[in-house]
Amino acid sequence: MARELLMELQDMQINYRTRAGRINAVRSVSMDIRKGEIIGLVGESGCGKSTLAMTFLKLIMPPGEIVGGKLLYYGYDNGEGPVSVMELQGGKLRRYRWKEVSMIFQGSMNSLNPVMRVEDQIIDVMIDHDFPEEEARTNVDKYLSMAGMDPSTKRSYPHQLSGGMKQRVAIAIALTCSPKLIIADEPTTALDVVVQKQIMDQLKGLRDRLGVSIVFITHDIAVIGSLADLIYVMYAGKIVESGPVSEVCNRPRHPYTAALMSASPTLKGEKKRLNGIPGSPPDLKQTIVGCSFAPRCPFAFERCHIEEPQLKMLEPGHKAACFKLEDVK
Amino acid sequence: MVVTIFIALTLNFLLPRLIPGNIALTILFDKYGSHLKPQDLKLIESQLDLHGSLLQQYQIYLVQVAHLNFGYSFYNYPESVSSIIAQSLPWTIFLLGSATVISVLIGVFYGSYIGWKSGTRQESFLSTFAITLSSLPYFWLALLLQLFLAVVITVDGVHLFPVALAYSTSVTPGANLPFILSVLHHLALPLMTLVITTYPGYALLMRNTIVNVLGEDYMLMAMAKGLRVERIRKRYVTRNAILPVSTSVALSIGYIVGGAFIVEEIFSYPGIGYQLYQAVTNFDFPLIQGIFLIITLSVIFANFAVDLIYAFLDPRVTLK
């Protein structure tokens, strides 16, 4: 049941130029996003996942710079083949943003304009994407209720809403132009678990009803286990393991994924000790020699410190980058 | 606000009276000297309400203030303080009002422009220029402008601008064209001085708030939303950046009434600032007291207006 390809990220490399030197935030990441698929992107703070999220909307701005790779969008059904997002400019770029790919930002608390009513922030984006004002106005209620909000809140200003409500408004705004892909960058991080669950269910429901693809970015692998179809595990700017949720969560192959899994508690099953991952991620300003996880990896051996492992197909759809796995073969 | 006004009134009453000696009589003696007779003194004392205990004087003062009667000017006796203020207030409001409007307009546009360009070489040049202008002492600039544009430089033997006063003595005040032109001609130099020294302040404030707003999360979201640049500028950037600027503008309205002390003095512009300067040099306490009161009241009212305007501009602020 191969779904249709929507977005293809090839070998993306993004740097930040700082006074202290160049930071390699994203080091060669490839990812396929198919229609109606929910992809979970997991990684700890500073691993480059938010930077990667910005790429989908071409929002990387100085001091960030894309130094290599391609982003191909297949969503335009005009028979002209994929569009390179990095080459979009001016009006084309403006129309691509939100109409094709929209985003729920990390910390939606601050991503709403404080001096505009909720409804106006829904209407303005629709008008600027060529919907008639009449239609935009009548659809406000629809989008708010899709995001699980009471439509009567549309007259509110952001400061009158709670954190969870603002998050829902952000989701409602993300839906406005019926995008084909929604990037959700840690949309539930600042919320309590009950609201978190509700919002996850909302997103899942939207995928089921609207067939929209979602890239869900989080640092909490337990959160996306129930939501995503595919998981990409990112470490130090690289994908270290990817595959279907059931595979990756139940049989993590990369030591980092395994460590992430054992660092989060399960509701069911036997009680076990939670283990943190000792050490801290590598400094991305430095050129990393060998496997980036090697200094923290309990299984690391000599080769890991010298050579960099590449992603290797283990089973159909399940990839990991680790020398240990090659030896097993 | 009522309490504030009351405290201001009381201080205004007490401060001149804390000065030792019967200054009113000293001044009058200076002016009329040996012509003063004891019975005249009594008469003048009662005219100036300087008799009785402090509490009695305070009572009379409050009643008078309630009737907008601020007593008589010592120096311009028997002219009343109210009439002097009434004559000079329109000139001050005219000069400072137009200067404020023009400064704000130039400042906001200039500041928006350099705010948007922040980080470029053009921006750092224009910012430095604004900082330089705003740090010019305005009395120095006033003297320079007066010297060069009204005295030194002539075109066909005619000076570009008049040296002083609010209108030429050769025109008759009224709604006639020569008078209006003369007023505008006389307004030019003091106006230039004020605008050149005040607009950079607004510009820099606007620039800073714009730079702050551009760094906000909702700006990134506005970009991501694919909104038209025009809309982002108006509804997202300017709308948010205007808030601190509007506070600063509204507060400055309070000071419009106070006049521009030194500029008015340099150009002998017959506004409140000029009168205050004259009053201070002549120890004209009732006039000083009257002018201070007007300034205090307008600052208090401007503050009140700021609160109202802010509640209107910023939905996060509500009036209780």
XYZ file of C-alpha atoms in Angstrom:
649
model
C 0.000 0.000 0.000
C 2.560 2.504 -1.128
C 1.053 5.924 -0.793
C 1.719 8.673 -3.283
C 4.868 10.700 -2.696
C 4.250 14.284 -1.537
C 7.602 15.674 -0.507
C 11.104 14.482 -0.931
C 13.988 15.794 1.115
C 17.341 14.802 -0.296
C 20.633 15.113 1.486
C 19.704 18.408 3.173
C 22.565 20.269 4.835
C 22.062 23.426 6.825
C 24.653 25.535 8.620
C 24.470 28.474 10.937
C 27.228 31.008 10.572
C 28.134 32.455 13.937
C 31.073 34.428 15.227
C 32.245 31.355 17.062
C 32.271 29.374 13.852
C 30.033 27.392 11.597
C 27.427 25.175 13.222
C 26.389 22.178 11.174
C 22.808 21.984 12.397
C 21.503 19.588 9.771
C 24.020 17.189 8.278
C 22.683 15.390 5.269
C 19.114 14.437 6.030
C 16.875 12.641 3.563
C 13.209 11.983 4.097
C 10.218 10.922 2.009
C 6.797 12.191 2.973
C 3.810 10.441 1.458
C 0.220 11.618 1.261
C -1.840 11.060 4.382
C 1.153 9.914 6.375
C 2.088 11.032 9.867
C 5.820 11.177 10.363
C 7.319 11.497 13.789
C 10.659 13.248 13.964
C 12.298 12.606 17.320
C 15.459 13.999 18.752
C 16.794 15.857 21.738
C 17.126 19.631 21.980
C 19.605 21.085 19.560
C 19.683 18.093 17.226
C 18.474 20.237 14.322
C 14.853 19.133 14.179
C 13.359 22.632 14.328
C 15.842 23.830 11.737
C 14.712 20.989 9.545
C 11.084 22.001 10.138
C 11.811 25.520 8.864
C 13.233 24.112 5.655
C 9.868 22.784 4.520
C 8.550 26.350 4.290
C 11.822 27.818 3.081
C 12.080 29.793 6.294
C 15.803 29.334 6.858
C 17.094 32.866 7.191
C 20.546 34.233 7.900
C 22.624 33.361 9.818
C 21.220 30.002 8.725
C 22.084 28.835 5.242
C 21.308 25.803 3.179
C 24.580 24.473 1.878
C 23.381 21.421 0.077
C 20.503 19.154 -0.729
C 17.140 19.346 -2.402
C 13.554 19.677 -1.370
C 11.093 18.489 -3.987
C 7.375 19.043 -3.685
C 5.050 16.758 -5.630
C 1.771 18.279 -4.462
C 0.935 20.400 -7.509
C -1.257 18.267 -9.759
C -0.364 20.060 -12.970
C 1.552 17.238 -14.581
C 4.783 19.251 -14.621
C 6.543 17.065 -12.136
C 7.959 18.052 -8.777
C 8.775 21.629 -7.801
C 12.023 22.501 -6.094
C 10.977 24.465 -3.030
C 14.405 26.070 -2.677
C 13.959 27.717 -6.051
C 10.576 29.231 -5.283
C 10.654 33.024 -5.150
C 8.347 35.988 -4.598
C 4.675 35.366 -5.247
C 5.159 31.676 -5.982
C 6.880 31.153 -2.663
C 4.232 33.190 -0.891
C 1.450 31.049 -2.373
C 3.319 27.837 -1.633
C 3.591 28.771 2.005
C 0.501 27.778 3.985
C -1.525 26.808 0.903
C 0.638 23.733 0.300
C 2.552 23.370 3.549
C 1.516 24.991 6.804
C 3.067 24.876 10.215
C 2.160 24.740 13.866
C 4.970 26.518 15.620
C 6.862 25.575 18.686
C 5.421 27.711 21.470
C 2.240 28.833 19.767
C 1.711 31.057 22.792
C 3.891 33.629 21.108
C 3.154 32.932 17.496
C -0.218 34.653 17.476
C -0.317 38.382 16.813
C -1.289 39.898 20.194
C -3.253 42.805 18.732
C -5.468 40.859 16.323
C -8.595 38.888 17.080
C -8.448 35.150 16.500
C -10.857 35.326 13.580
C -8.849 38.037 11.851
C -5.755 35.868 12.004
C -7.671 33.117 10.270
C -9.278 35.395 7.727
C -6.156 37.321 6.729
C -4.262 34.245 5.628
C -7.236 33.047 3.549
C -7.671 36.410 1.861
C -3.990 36.552 1.014
C -4.318 33.114 -0.513
C -7.023 34.331 -2.857
C -10.109 33.087 -1.051
C -13.002 35.543 -1.264
C -13.448 37.411 2.023
C -17.033 36.148 2.311
C -15.883 32.543 2.174
C -13.041 33.165 4.609
C -15.452 34.721 7.091
C -17.943 31.873 6.951
C -15.214 29.260 7.335
C -13.810 30.611 10.585
C -16.245 28.575 12.688
C -15.531 25.441 10.707
C -11.779 25.577 11.220
C -12.064 26.453 14.883
C -14.346 23.505 15.568
C -12.065 21.225 13.534
C -9.320 22.143 15.969
C -11.654 21.421 18.867
C -12.382 25.050 19.712
C -15.704 26.613 20.515
C -16.416 28.959 17.563
C -17.536 31.655 19.989
C -13.891 32.245 20.884
C -13.242 33.751 17.481
C -13.817 37.261 18.810
C -11.149 36.810 21.478
C -7.662 38.214 21.496
C -4.839 35.739 22.092
C -4.145 36.967 25.632
C -7.680 36.017 26.637
C -7.060 32.355 25.821
C -5.285 29.650 27.772
C -2.166 27.939 26.459
C -4.092 24.926 25.213
C -6.630 27.142 23.477
C -3.900 29.149 21.762
C -2.418 25.891 20.572
C -5.763 24.919 19.104
C -6.075 28.298 17.439
C -2.657 27.693 15.915
C -3.923 24.357 14.623
C -7.064 26.017 13.264
C -4.907 28.584 11.463
C -2.733 25.780 10.079
C -5.843 24.190 8.532
C -7.222 27.331 6.890
C -5.945 26.899 3.375
C -6.376 23.109 3.306
C -2.638 22.423 3.041
C -1.402 19.024 1.958
C 1.281 18.928 4.622
C 1.320 20.287 8.165
C 4.587 20.640 10.019
C 3.908 20.425 13.737
C 7.003 21.592 15.603
C 6.651 20.418 19.206
C 3.032 21.560 19.298
C 2.341 20.023 22.671
C 5.564 20.663 24.535
C 4.255 23.439 26.763
C 0.985 21.714 27.563
C -0.101 19.299 30.251
C -0.600 15.647 29.341
C -4.384 15.785 29.173
C -4.388 18.615 26.655
C -1.472 16.960 24.904
C -3.520 13.829 24.367
C -6.518 15.813 23.119
C -4.399 17.691 20.617
C -2.708 14.526 19.382
C -6.126 12.943 18.854
C -7.244 16.061 17.024
C -4.283 15.862 14.669
C -4.836 12.195 14.045
C -8.508 12.809 13.357
C -7.608 15.545 10.873
C -5.323 13.180 9.002
C -8.047 10.549 8.868
C -10.718 12.975 7.675
C -8.737 15.331 5.448
C -5.967 13.041 4.278
C -3.366 15.654 5.158
C 0.217 14.595 5.808
C 1.761 15.606 9.098
C 5.349 15.871 10.206
C 5.222 15.764 13.975
C 8.369 16.967 15.676
C 8.983 16.109 19.307
C 11.674 15.232 21.791
C 9.415 12.695 23.454
C 9.471 9.366 21.662
C 6.604 8.067 23.807
C 4.312 10.818 22.504
C 4.477 9.829 18.870
C 4.349 6.098 19.362
C 0.567 6.245 19.286
C 0.333 8.854 16.563
C 2.852 8.399 13.806
C 3.101 5.910 10.980
C 6.806 6.400 10.522
C 9.495 7.536 12.878
C 12.716 9.325 12.073
C 15.196 9.506 14.910
C 17.573 12.421 14.631
C 20.841 12.831 16.467
C 23.384 15.625 16.050
C 21.931 16.776 12.745
C 21.591 13.325 11.222
C 18.938 10.658 10.926
C 20.241 7.656 12.815
C 17.226 5.410 12.467
C 13.970 5.471 10.549
C 11.149 3.108 9.960
C 7.557 2.169 10.751
C 6.497 2.993 14.297
C 5.880 -0.601 15.302
C 9.345 -1.606 14.136
C 11.279 1.296 15.603
C 9.467 1.381 18.939
C 9.318 -2.339 19.536
C 12.656 -3.304 18.078
C 14.875 -0.240 18.113
C 18.073 -1.076 16.289
C 20.229 1.981 16.828
C 21.669 2.258 20.354
C 20.451 5.866 20.535
C 16.841 4.914 19.771
C 17.066 2.100 22.268
C 18.404 4.526 24.856
C 15.564 6.993 24.102
C 13.027 4.216 24.516
C 14.414 3.095 27.828
C 14.451 6.695 29.018
C 10.664 7.042 28.822
C 8.184 5.154 30.975
C 5.448 2.872 29.703
C 1.968 2.668 31.141
C 1.530 -1.042 30.606
C 4.021 -3.833 30.976
C 6.461 -4.611 33.713
C 8.060 -1.959 35.858
C 11.590 -1.217 34.881
C 14.216 1.265 35.765
C 14.355 4.305 33.499
C 17.778 4.999 32.186
C 18.987 8.399 31.147
C 21.583 8.741 28.442
C 24.886 9.749 30.009
C 26.904 12.578 28.487
C 25.679 15.295 26.158
C 25.330 15.673 22.386
C 28.445 16.625 20.447
C 29.389 20.213 19.674
C 28.118 20.800 16.159
C 30.727 23.487 15.563
C 33.350 20.809 15.431
C 33.766 18.403 12.563
C 32.534 15.108 13.863
C 34.797 12.186 13.168
C 33.228 8.773 13.329
C 29.757 8.106 14.675
C 28.319 11.190 16.429
C 26.812 8.986 19.146
C 29.967 6.972 19.786
C 31.163 8.966 22.847
C 27.901 8.167 24.644
C 27.305 4.731 23.207
C 27.779 1.737 25.501
C 28.501 -0.494 22.500
C 30.992 1.729 20.733
C 34.178 0.091 19.524
C 37.221 1.347 17.738
C 35.708 1.707 14.303
C 32.893 3.915 15.601
C 35.389 6.638 16.529
C 37.112 6.650 13.165
C 34.529 6.036 10.483
C 31.012 7.348 10.123
C 28.294 4.700 9.738
C 25.770 5.194 6.933
C 22.038 4.468 7.044
C 21.541 0.854 6.112
C 18.354 -0.912 5.169
C 17.707 -3.629 7.741
C 14.240 -4.657 6.698
C 11.949 -3.071 4.115
C 11.446 0.486 5.324
C 13.564 0.153 8.436
C 16.964 1.824 8.341
C 19.619 2.502 10.915
C 23.156 3.826 10.890
C 25.300 1.704 13.154
C 28.310 -0.556 12.606
C 27.102 -2.958 15.214
C 24.186 -3.888 12.974
C 26.474 -4.639 10.051
C 28.494 -7.027 12.134
C 25.385 -8.847 13.226
C 24.556 -9.600 9.621
C -6.159 61.701 39.216
C -8.117 64.022 41.512
C -5.640 63.365 44.307
C -2.720 64.083 41.977
C -4.266 67.384 40.931
C -4.888 68.354 44.530
C -1.294 67.621 45.535
C -0.071 69.594 42.527
C -2.269 72.548 43.496
C -1.015 72.512 47.065
C 2.656 72.295 46.125
C 2.104 75.044 43.634
C 0.694 77.202 46.422
C 3.362 76.367 48.989
C 6.562 76.538 46.958
C 6.583 80.282 46.188
C 5.557 81.036 49.757
C 8.478 79.083 51.171
C 10.827 81.699 49.767
C 11.904 83.995 52.601
C 11.005 87.674 52.603
C 8.152 89.640 51.127
C 9.257 89.269 47.573
C 6.111 90.836 46.154
C 6.851 94.067 47.909
C 10.536 93.962 47.038
C 9.691 93.745 43.378
C 7.078 96.429 43.482
C 9.496 98.625 45.371
C 12.116 97.971 42.711
C 9.681 99.064 40.080
C 7.935 102.025 41.638
C 10.548 102.860 44.276
C 9.980 106.033 46.215
C 6.534 106.607 44.693
C 5.066 103.895 46.927
C 3.211 105.126 49.982
C 2.189 103.008 52.990
C -1.474 103.054 51.970
C -0.501 101.861 48.487
C 1.251 98.886 50.057
C -1.877 97.916 51.954
C -3.928 98.261 48.783
C -1.546 96.180 46.716
C -1.261 93.546 49.427
C -4.995 93.091 49.431
C -5.034 93.107 45.638
C -2.398 90.370 45.536
C -4.070 88.404 48.315
C -0.942 88.341 50.407
C -2.624 89.170 53.698
C -3.929 86.872 56.386
C -2.584 83.544 57.621
C -1.224 80.856 55.324
C -4.388 78.803 55.742
C -6.577 81.777 54.828
C -4.398 82.457 51.782
C -4.689 78.793 50.816
C -8.467 79.010 51.053
C -8.565 82.084 48.843
C -6.122 80.449 46.432
C -8.286 77.350 46.012
C -11.407 79.391 45.385
C -9.561 81.513 42.870
C -8.126 78.530 41.053
C -11.593 77.040 40.839
C -12.590 80.263 39.055
C -9.489 80.073 36.851
C -8.288 83.240 38.524
C -4.561 83.117 39.182
C -4.158 86.626 40.488
C -2.104 89.458 39.043
C 1.313 89.455 37.551
C 3.806 91.390 39.687
C 5.907 92.495 36.821
C 3.128 93.345 34.404
C 0.851 94.648 37.140
C -2.096 95.245 36.836
C -2.385 92.619 34.094
C -3.859 89.336 35.365
C -2.002 86.039 35.107
C -4.957 84.454 33.316
C -4.898 87.007 30.554
C -1.130 86.632 30.031
C -1.539 82.861 29.820
C -4.523 83.225 27.506
C -2.449 85.409 25.175
C 0.611 83.180 25.043
C -0.966 79.721 25.180
C -2.240 79.737 21.570
C 1.243 80.600 20.254
C 2.838 77.832 22.246
C 0.253 75.274 21.206
C 0.663 76.392 17.612
C 4.462 76.092 17.676
C 4.824 72.976 19.792
C 1.756 71.296 18.344
C 2.950 71.584 14.770
C 6.492 70.652 15.809
C 5.223 67.534 17.583
C 3.027 66.443 14.676
C 5.816 66.908 12.145
C 8.443 65.255 14.374
C 6.223 62.268 15.014
C 5.418 61.821 11.340
C 9.032 62.108 10.222
C 10.220 60.038 13.188
C 7.789 57.196 12.615
C 8.524 56.942 8.907
C 12.256 57.327 9.331
C 12.265 54.812 12.184
C 10.143 52.292 10.279
C 12.453 52.571 7.321
C 15.651 51.986 9.250
C 13.923 49.347 11.392
C 13.111 47.317 8.300
C 16.630 47.749 7.006
C 18.165 46.765 10.305
C 21.541 45.144 9.991
C 22.404 46.847 6.701
C 25.084 49.445 6.197
C 22.429 51.986 5.212
C 20.672 51.415 8.517
C 23.778 51.914 10.603
C 24.519 55.142 8.730
C 20.980 56.488 9.157
C 20.870 55.424 12.808
C 24.145 57.160 13.542
C 22.817 60.246 11.790
C 19.690 60.205 13.945
C 21.684 59.731 17.140
C 23.931 62.645 16.183
C 20.965 64.926 15.529
C 19.184 63.942 18.704
C 22.248 64.746 20.761
C 22.600 68.281 19.378
C 21.825 70.814 22.094
C 18.726 72.493 20.744
C 19.563 75.958 22.038
C 22.849 75.738 20.142
C 21.060 74.651 16.990
C 18.543 77.457 17.482
C 21.343 80.025 17.694
C 23.075 78.585 14.645
C 19.907 78.626 12.569
C 19.135 82.129 13.734
C 22.611 83.326 12.946
C 22.897 81.767 9.515
C 19.373 81.746 8.139
C 18.193 85.034 9.618
C 21.350 87.142 9.835
C 24.353 86.043 7.798
C 22.840 84.629 4.630
C 20.929 87.001 2.445
C 19.410 86.546 -0.971
C 19.317 89.760 -2.988
C 19.858 91.647 0.232
C 16.838 90.067 1.905
C 17.142 87.770 4.937
C 15.666 84.328 4.479
C 13.848 84.245 7.797
C 12.935 86.775 10.485
C 15.126 86.817 13.567
C 12.397 86.890 16.167
C 8.739 87.365 17.175
C 5.655 85.506 16.028
C 4.619 87.873 13.249
C 5.836 91.024 11.617
C 4.890 94.342 13.182
C 3.780 95.615 9.788
C 0.769 93.303 9.507
C -2.508 93.528 11.384
C -3.481 90.379 13.297
C -6.614 88.752 11.944
C -7.789 86.355 9.275
C -5.930 88.044 6.450
C -3.379 86.515 4.102
C -0.387 88.793 4.902
C -0.799 88.021 8.596
C -1.021 84.267 8.053
C 2.017 84.280 5.767
C 3.929 86.360 8.263
C 3.018 83.952 11.068
C 4.197 80.974 9.039
C 7.381 82.777 8.058
C 8.149 83.512 11.695
C 7.242 79.988 12.705
C 9.814 78.419 10.377
C 13.022 78.761 12.406
C 11.749 77.763 15.859
C 9.822 74.942 14.204
C 12.926 73.722 12.378
C 14.910 73.771 15.596
C 12.317 71.735 17.441
C 11.697 69.237 14.639
C 15.378 68.607 13.943
C 16.103 67.922 17.591
C 13.016 65.883 18.466
C 12.233 63.661 15.478
C 15.366 61.518 15.844
C 14.139 60.484 19.291
C 10.905 59.140 17.812
C 12.814 57.592 14.932
C 15.167 55.693 17.214
C 12.317 54.533 19.429
C 10.398 53.342 16.379
C 13.479 51.609 14.999
C 14.076 49.765 18.255
C 10.500 48.607 18.623
C 10.407 47.469 14.997
C 13.590 45.474 15.454
C 12.040 43.900 18.550
C 8.780 43.111 16.784
C 10.643 41.583 13.834
C 12.233 39.141 16.250
C 8.898 38.007 17.696
C 7.558 34.532 17.039
C 4.422 35.874 15.411
C 6.558 37.518 12.739
C 8.012 34.168 11.752
C 4.491 32.791 11.660
C 3.339 35.739 9.544
C 6.123 34.947 7.075
C 5.217 31.265 7.089
C 1.571 32.126 6.475
C 2.560 33.560 3.123
C 0.879 36.870 3.857
C 1.365 39.780 1.509
C 4.277 41.982 2.538
C 1.929 44.938 2.726
C -0.250 43.202 5.294
C 2.705 42.033 7.362
C 4.000 45.589 7.433
C 0.714 47.139 8.447
C -1.060 44.642 10.654
C 1.848 42.776 12.169
C 4.833 45.106 12.376
C 3.581 48.690 12.495
C 0.487 47.823 14.506
C 2.617 46.292 17.245
C 5.494 48.749 16.992
C 3.243 51.793 17.276
C 2.333 50.993 20.879
C 5.455 52.298 22.671
C 5.714 55.214 20.237
C 2.150 56.271 20.931
C 2.894 56.378 24.646
C 5.867 58.599 24.073
C 3.869 60.881 21.759
C 0.948 61.167 24.134
C 3.244 61.983 27.033
C 4.927 64.690 25.017
C 1.523 66.287 24.445
C 1.562 67.169 28.114
C 4.722 69.164 27.586
C 3.386 71.035 24.547
C 1.625 73.436 26.869
C 4.826 74.071 28.784
C 6.335 75.493 25.651
C 9.894 75.257 24.565
C 11.554 77.389 27.162
C 14.808 78.281 25.468
C 13.690 78.121 21.844
C 10.891 80.562 22.548
C 13.287 82.805 24.423
C 15.900 82.766 21.650
C 13.336 83.640 18.994
C 11.359 85.924 21.332
C 8.373 83.829 20.422
C 5.532 85.034 22.662
C 4.537 81.630 24.016
C 4.286 80.174 27.493
C 7.965 79.238 27.581
C 8.935 82.810 26.830
C 6.580 84.152 29.483
C 7.919 81.672 32.001
C 11.466 82.719 31.233
C 10.500 86.370 31.675
C 8.607 85.561 34.853
C 11.571 83.724 36.340
C 14.048 86.473 35.554
C 11.645 89.068 37.001
C 10.644 87.106 40.122
C 7.043 87.276 38.922
C 5.723 84.632 41.294
C 1.999 84.670 40.489
C 2.822 84.215 36.823
C 5.286 81.404 37.532
C 2.678 79.809 39.755
C -0.027 80.111 37.094
C 2.169 78.709 34.340
C 3.367 75.842 36.514
C -0.194 74.995 37.324
C -1.193 74.923 33.666
C 1.802 72.718 32.832
C 1.122 70.361 35.723
C -2.517 70.012 34.824
C -1.841 69.335 31.167
C 0.762 66.691 32.015
C -1.726 65.015 34.341
C -4.436 65.127 31.693
C -2.042 63.855 29.029
C -1.166 60.906 31.253
C -4.823 60.183 31.667
C -5.287 60.424 27.902
C -2.386 58.002 27.392
C -4.195 55.446 29.505
C -7.358 55.877 27.461
C -5.558 55.724 24.131
C -3.553 52.717 25.194
C -6.668 50.812 26.155
C -7.967 51.564 22.696
C -4.761 50.593 20.858
C -3.721 47.566 22.844
C -6.397 44.945 23.465
C -4.333 43.546 26.333
C -4.979 46.696 28.343
C -8.488 47.162 29.686
C -10.043 50.039 31.596
C -11.585 49.178 34.892
